[in-house]
Coordinates of C-alpha atoms in Angstrom, one line a residue:
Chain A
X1 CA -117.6 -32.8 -3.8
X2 CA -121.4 -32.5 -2.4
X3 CA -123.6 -29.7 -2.3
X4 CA -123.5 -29.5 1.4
X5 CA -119.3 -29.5 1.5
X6 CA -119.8 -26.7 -1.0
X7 CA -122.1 -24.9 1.3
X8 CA -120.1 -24.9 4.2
X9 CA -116.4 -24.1 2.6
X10 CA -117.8 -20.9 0.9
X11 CA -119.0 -20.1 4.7
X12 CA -116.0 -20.6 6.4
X13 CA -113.8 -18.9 3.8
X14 CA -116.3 -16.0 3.7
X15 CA -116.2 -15.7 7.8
X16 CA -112.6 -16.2 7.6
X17 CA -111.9 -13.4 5.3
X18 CA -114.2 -11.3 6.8
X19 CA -112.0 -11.8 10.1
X20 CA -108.8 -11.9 8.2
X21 CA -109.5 -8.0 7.0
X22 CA -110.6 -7.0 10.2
X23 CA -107.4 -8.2 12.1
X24 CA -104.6 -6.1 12.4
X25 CA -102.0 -7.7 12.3
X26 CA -101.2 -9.5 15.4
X27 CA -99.7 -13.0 14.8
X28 CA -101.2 -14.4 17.6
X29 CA -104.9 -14.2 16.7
X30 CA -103.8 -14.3 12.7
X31 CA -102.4 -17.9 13.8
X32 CA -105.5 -19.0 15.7
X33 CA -107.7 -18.0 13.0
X34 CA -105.9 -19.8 10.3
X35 CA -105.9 -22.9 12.7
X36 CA -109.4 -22.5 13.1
X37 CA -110.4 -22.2 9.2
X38 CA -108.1 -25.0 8.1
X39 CA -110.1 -27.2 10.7
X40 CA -113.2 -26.1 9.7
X41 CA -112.1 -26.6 6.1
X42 CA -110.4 -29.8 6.6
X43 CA -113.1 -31.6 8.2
X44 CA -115.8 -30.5 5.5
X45 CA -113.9 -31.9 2.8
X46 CA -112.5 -35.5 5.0
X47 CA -115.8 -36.2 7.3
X48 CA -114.1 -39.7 7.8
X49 CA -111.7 -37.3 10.2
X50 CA -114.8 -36.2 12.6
X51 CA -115.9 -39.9 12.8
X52 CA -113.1 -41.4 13.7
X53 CA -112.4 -39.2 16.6
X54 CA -116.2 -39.5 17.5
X55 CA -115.8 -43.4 17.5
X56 CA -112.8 -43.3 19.5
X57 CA -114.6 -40.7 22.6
X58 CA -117.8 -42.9 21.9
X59 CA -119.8 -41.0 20.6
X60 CA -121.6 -42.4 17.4
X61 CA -121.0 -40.4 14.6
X62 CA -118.7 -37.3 14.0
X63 CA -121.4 -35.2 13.1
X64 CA -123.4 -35.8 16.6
X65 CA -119.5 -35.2 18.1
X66 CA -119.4 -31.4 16.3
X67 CA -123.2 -30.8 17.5
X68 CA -122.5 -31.9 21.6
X69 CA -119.0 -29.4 20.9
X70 CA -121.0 -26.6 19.5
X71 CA -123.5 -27.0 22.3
X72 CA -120.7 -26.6 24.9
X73 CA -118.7 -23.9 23.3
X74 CA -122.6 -21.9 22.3
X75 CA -122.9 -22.1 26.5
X76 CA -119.5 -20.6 27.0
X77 CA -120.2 -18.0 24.7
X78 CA -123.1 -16.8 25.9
X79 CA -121.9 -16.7 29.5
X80 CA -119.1 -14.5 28.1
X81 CA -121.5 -12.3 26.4
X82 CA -123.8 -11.9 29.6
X83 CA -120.6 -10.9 32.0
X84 CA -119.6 -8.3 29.1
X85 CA -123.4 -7.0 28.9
X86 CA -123.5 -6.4 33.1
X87 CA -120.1 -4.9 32.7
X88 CA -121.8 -2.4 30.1
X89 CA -124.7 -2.1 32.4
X90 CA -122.7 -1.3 35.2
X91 CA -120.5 1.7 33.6
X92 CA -124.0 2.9 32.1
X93 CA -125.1 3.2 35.7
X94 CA -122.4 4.5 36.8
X95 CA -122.8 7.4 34.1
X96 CA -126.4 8.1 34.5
X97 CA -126.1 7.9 38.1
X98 CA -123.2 10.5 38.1
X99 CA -125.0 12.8 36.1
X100 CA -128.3 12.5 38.4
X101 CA -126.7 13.2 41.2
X102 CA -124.9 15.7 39.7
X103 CA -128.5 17.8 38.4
X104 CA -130.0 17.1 42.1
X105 CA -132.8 19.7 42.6
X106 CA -132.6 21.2 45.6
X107 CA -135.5 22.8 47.0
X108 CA -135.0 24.5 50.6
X109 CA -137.0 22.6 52.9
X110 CA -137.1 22.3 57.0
X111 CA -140.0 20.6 58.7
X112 CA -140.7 19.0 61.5
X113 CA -141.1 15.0 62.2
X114 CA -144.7 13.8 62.7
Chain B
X1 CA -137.4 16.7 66.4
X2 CA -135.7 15.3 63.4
X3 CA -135.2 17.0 60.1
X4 CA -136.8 14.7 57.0
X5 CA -136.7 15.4 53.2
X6 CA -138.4 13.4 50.5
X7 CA -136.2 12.1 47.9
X8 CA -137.6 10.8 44.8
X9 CA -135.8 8.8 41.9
X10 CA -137.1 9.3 38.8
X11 CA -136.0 6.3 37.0
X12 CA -136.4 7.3 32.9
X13 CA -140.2 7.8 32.9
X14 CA -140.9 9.5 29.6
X15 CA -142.6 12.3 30.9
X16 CA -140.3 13.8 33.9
X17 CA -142.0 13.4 37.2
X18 CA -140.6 16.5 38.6
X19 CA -143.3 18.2 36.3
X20 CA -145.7 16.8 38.8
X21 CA -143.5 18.1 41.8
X22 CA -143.7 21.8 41.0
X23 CA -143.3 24.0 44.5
X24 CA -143.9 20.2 46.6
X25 CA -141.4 20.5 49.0
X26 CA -139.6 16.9 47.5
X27 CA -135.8 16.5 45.7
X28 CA -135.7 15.0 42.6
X29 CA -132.9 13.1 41.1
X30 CA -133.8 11.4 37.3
X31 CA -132.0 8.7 35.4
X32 CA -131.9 9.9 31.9
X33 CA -132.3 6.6 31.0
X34 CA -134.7 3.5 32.8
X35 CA -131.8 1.2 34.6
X36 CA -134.5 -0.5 37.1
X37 CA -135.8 -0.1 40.8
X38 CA -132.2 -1.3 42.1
X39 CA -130.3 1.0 40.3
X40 CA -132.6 4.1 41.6
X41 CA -132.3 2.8 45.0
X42 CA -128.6 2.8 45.2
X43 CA -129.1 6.3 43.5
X44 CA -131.1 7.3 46.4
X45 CA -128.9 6.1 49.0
X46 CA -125.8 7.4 47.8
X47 CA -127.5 11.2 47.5
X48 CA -128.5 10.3 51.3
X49 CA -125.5 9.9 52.0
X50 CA -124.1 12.5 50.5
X51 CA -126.5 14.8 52.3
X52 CA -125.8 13.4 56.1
X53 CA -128.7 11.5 56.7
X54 CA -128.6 9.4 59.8
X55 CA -131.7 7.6 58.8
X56 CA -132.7 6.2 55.2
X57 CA -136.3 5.0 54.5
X58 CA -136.7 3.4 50.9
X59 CA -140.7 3.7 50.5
X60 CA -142.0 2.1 46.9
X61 CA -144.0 4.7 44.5
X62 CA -146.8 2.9 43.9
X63 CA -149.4 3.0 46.7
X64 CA -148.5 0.1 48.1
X65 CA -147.3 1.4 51.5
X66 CA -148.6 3.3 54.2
X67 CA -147.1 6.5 55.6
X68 CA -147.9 5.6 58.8
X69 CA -145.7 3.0 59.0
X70 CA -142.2 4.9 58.5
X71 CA -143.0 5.8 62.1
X72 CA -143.1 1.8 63.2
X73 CA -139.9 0.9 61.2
X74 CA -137.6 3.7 61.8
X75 CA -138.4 3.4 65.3
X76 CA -135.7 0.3 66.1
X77 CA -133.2 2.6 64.4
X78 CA -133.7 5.7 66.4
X79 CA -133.6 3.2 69.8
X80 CA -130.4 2.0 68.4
X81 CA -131.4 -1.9 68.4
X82 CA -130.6 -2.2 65.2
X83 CA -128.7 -1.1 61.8
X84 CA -131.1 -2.0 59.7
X85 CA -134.8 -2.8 59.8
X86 CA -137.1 -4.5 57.1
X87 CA -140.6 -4.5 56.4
X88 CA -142.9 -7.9 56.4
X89 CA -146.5 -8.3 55.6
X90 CA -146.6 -11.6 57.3
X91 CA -145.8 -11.1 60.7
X92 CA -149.5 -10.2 61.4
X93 CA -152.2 -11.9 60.3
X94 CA -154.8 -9.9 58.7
X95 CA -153.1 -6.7 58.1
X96 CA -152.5 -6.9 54.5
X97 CA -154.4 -9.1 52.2
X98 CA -151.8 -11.0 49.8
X99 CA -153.2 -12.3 46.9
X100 CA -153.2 -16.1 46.4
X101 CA -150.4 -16.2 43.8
X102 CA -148.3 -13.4 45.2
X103 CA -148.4 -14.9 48.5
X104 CA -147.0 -18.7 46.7
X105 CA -144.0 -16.2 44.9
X106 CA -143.3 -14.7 48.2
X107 CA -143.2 -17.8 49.9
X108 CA -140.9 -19.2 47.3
X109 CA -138.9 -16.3 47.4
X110 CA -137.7 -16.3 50.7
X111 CA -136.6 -19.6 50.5
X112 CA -134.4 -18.8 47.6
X113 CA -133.0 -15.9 49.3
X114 CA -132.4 -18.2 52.3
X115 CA -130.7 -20.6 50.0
X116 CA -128.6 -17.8 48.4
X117 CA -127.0 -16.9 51.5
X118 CA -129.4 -14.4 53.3
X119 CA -131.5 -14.3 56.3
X120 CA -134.8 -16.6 56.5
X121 CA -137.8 -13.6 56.6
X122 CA -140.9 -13.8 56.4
X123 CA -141.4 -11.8 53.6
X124 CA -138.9 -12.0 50.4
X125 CA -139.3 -8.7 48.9
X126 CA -140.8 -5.7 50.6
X127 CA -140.4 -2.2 49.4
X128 CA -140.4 -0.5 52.8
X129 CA -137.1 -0.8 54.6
X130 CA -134.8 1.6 56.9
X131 CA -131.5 1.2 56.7
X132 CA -128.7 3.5 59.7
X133 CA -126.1 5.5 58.3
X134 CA -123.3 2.8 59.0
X135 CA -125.6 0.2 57.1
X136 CA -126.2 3.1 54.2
X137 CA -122.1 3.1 54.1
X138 CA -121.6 -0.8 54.0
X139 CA -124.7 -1.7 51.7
X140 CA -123.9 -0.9 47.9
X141 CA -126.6 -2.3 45.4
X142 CA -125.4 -4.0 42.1
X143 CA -128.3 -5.6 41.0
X144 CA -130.2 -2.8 38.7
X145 CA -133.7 -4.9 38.3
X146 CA -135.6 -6.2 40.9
X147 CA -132.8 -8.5 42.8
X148 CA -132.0 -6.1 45.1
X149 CA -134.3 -6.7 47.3
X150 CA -132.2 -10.3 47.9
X151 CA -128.7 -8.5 47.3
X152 CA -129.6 -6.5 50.2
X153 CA -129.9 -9.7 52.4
X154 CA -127.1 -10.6 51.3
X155 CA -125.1 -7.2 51.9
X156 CA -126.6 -7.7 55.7
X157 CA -125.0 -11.0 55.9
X158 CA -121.6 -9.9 54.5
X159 CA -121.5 -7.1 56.6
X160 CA -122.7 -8.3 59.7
X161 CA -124.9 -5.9 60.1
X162 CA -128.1 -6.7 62.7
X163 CA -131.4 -6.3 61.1
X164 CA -135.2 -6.5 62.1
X165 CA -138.6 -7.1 60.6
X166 CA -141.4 -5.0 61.5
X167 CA -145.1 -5.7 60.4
X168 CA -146.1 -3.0 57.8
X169 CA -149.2 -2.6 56.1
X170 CA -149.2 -3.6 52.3
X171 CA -152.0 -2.1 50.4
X172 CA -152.8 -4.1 46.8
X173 CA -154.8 -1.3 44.5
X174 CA -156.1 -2.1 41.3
X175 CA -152.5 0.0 39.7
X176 CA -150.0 -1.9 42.9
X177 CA -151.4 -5.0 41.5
X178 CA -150.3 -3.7 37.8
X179 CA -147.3 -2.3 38.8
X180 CA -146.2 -5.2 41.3
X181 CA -144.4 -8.4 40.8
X182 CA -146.0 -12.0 38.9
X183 CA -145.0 -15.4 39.2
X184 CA -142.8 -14.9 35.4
X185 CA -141.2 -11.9 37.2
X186 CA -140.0 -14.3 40.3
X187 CA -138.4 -16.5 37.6
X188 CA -136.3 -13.2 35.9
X189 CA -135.3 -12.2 39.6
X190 CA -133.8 -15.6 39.8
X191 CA -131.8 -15.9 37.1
X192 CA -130.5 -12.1 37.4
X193 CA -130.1 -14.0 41.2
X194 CA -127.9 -17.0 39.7
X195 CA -126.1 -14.9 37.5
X196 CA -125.3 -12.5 40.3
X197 CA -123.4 -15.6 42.0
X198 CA -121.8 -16.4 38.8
X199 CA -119.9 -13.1 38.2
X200 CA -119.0 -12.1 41.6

């Protein structure tokens, strides 16, 4: 085993665990995340794996395959994140706006147009 | 006669405006936090409407406009020609002196705004606008930072509602020029523009 395949296992079963203790028990996601970890973990130790499924989509090498992946799914993420941030936004307006209506100082005023 | 009152939105600023608005015959309403010149419009209109008013005139803080010219643009309103009336500092030549770069933004702008679905104007963003109390009830401004002013095109559009330009003065000051829009801040507008379109 290489340095590098060291590295990365120690990551992914760090990140896993730290999900694993944060999840409360629902199959489901307890299922994905073990799916997810054991692919992680399974093409760190067998690269050959990556490659071959590169060579067969065309792509050169499995690494470049896991790169032009991570760019896609880095771009889905971040869209997510930016519709849950103008969500937020919106219910902070909402609030803030509530209250200044709410405090509207009223002075008593009549005049006349120009 | 009509009745007016001055609203001001005090969006956040760190030292409350109504400080400065002691016995000035003006309402107040302050965001306890900064949200962004939409969001204190859409605050402004919904106290408007709240309070019954017939005729809403959005008028930019910063010394930019001229009081003078409420008269001009409410006027299609109070005729009944239109719902809602916009201000343009094209339309005559000579009356206010764009700067070079602002003028290329603007120009840009409206064909972006165009492109996104609302009217062609002459002029992409101007802060002095009347808007009828129908419009007021239709119109409902998402956009917190400065794409409003292209989110209200495009309420006009989805609404149907009939609209005008009128030639208002537009007066650039050493602190409007500070306080006013650059070419970076066309490029923000535009994405908070694209991702408007996404999520809706």
């Amino acid at each position: 085993m290489s340095g590098i395949q060291l590295l990365l296992l120690t990551g992914v079963a760090f990140i896993g665990l730290f999900f694993f203790t944060r999840l409360k028990k629902r199959t489901l996601d307890i299922l994905l995340l073990a799916l997810m970890v054991g692919c992680a973990g399974m093409f760190v130790i067998w690269p050959d794996i990556t490659n071959k499924i590169a060579t067969r989509l065309g792509v050169g090498r499995g690494a470049d395959l896991v790169f032009y992946v991570s760019i896609l799914l880095f771009w889905f993420v971040i869209l997510k994140l930016y519709a849950r941030i103008r969500r937020l936004e919106q219910l902070l307006t909402q609030i803030v706006r509530e209250d200044a209506l709410n405090k509207a100082a009223t002075p008593v005023t009549k005049q006349e147009a120009p | 006669m009509y009745e007016y009152r001055i609203v001001i939105v005090d969006d956040g600023s760190i030292i409350p405006v109504n400080t400065f608005l002691v016995g000035l015959p003006v309402y107040c309403l302050r965001h306890r936090v900064n949200l962004g010149q939409g969001a204190a419009l859409e605050t402004g209109f919904q106290y408007a409407f709240k309070c019954g008013a017939d005729i809403v005139v959005t008028f930019d803080g910063d010394g930019q406009h001229v009081a003078e010219d409420v008269r001009t643009i409410v006027k299609p309103l109070m005729d009944g020609e239109v719902e809602v009336v916009l201000g343009s500092r094209f339309l005559e030549d000579g009356v206010s002196e764009v700067p070079v770069v602002r003028k290329m933004v603007l120009r840009i702008g409206r064909l972006v705004n165009f492109a996104l679905g609302g009217g062609l104007l002459s002029d992409a963003h101007n802060g002095l606008r009347a808007v009828s109390r129908e419009a007021l009830e239709k119109i409902s401004i998402t956009e917190n930072r400065m794409a409003h002013a292209s989110e209200i095109l495009f309420e006009i559009k989805r609404h149907r509602l009939s609209y005008r330009e009128v030639p208002v003065t537009v007066n650039y000051t050493d602190y409007s020029r500070q306080k006013g829009q650059s070419g970076v801040d066309g490029i923000k507008i535009l994405f908070d523009l694209v991702l408007h379109k996404l999520f809706r």
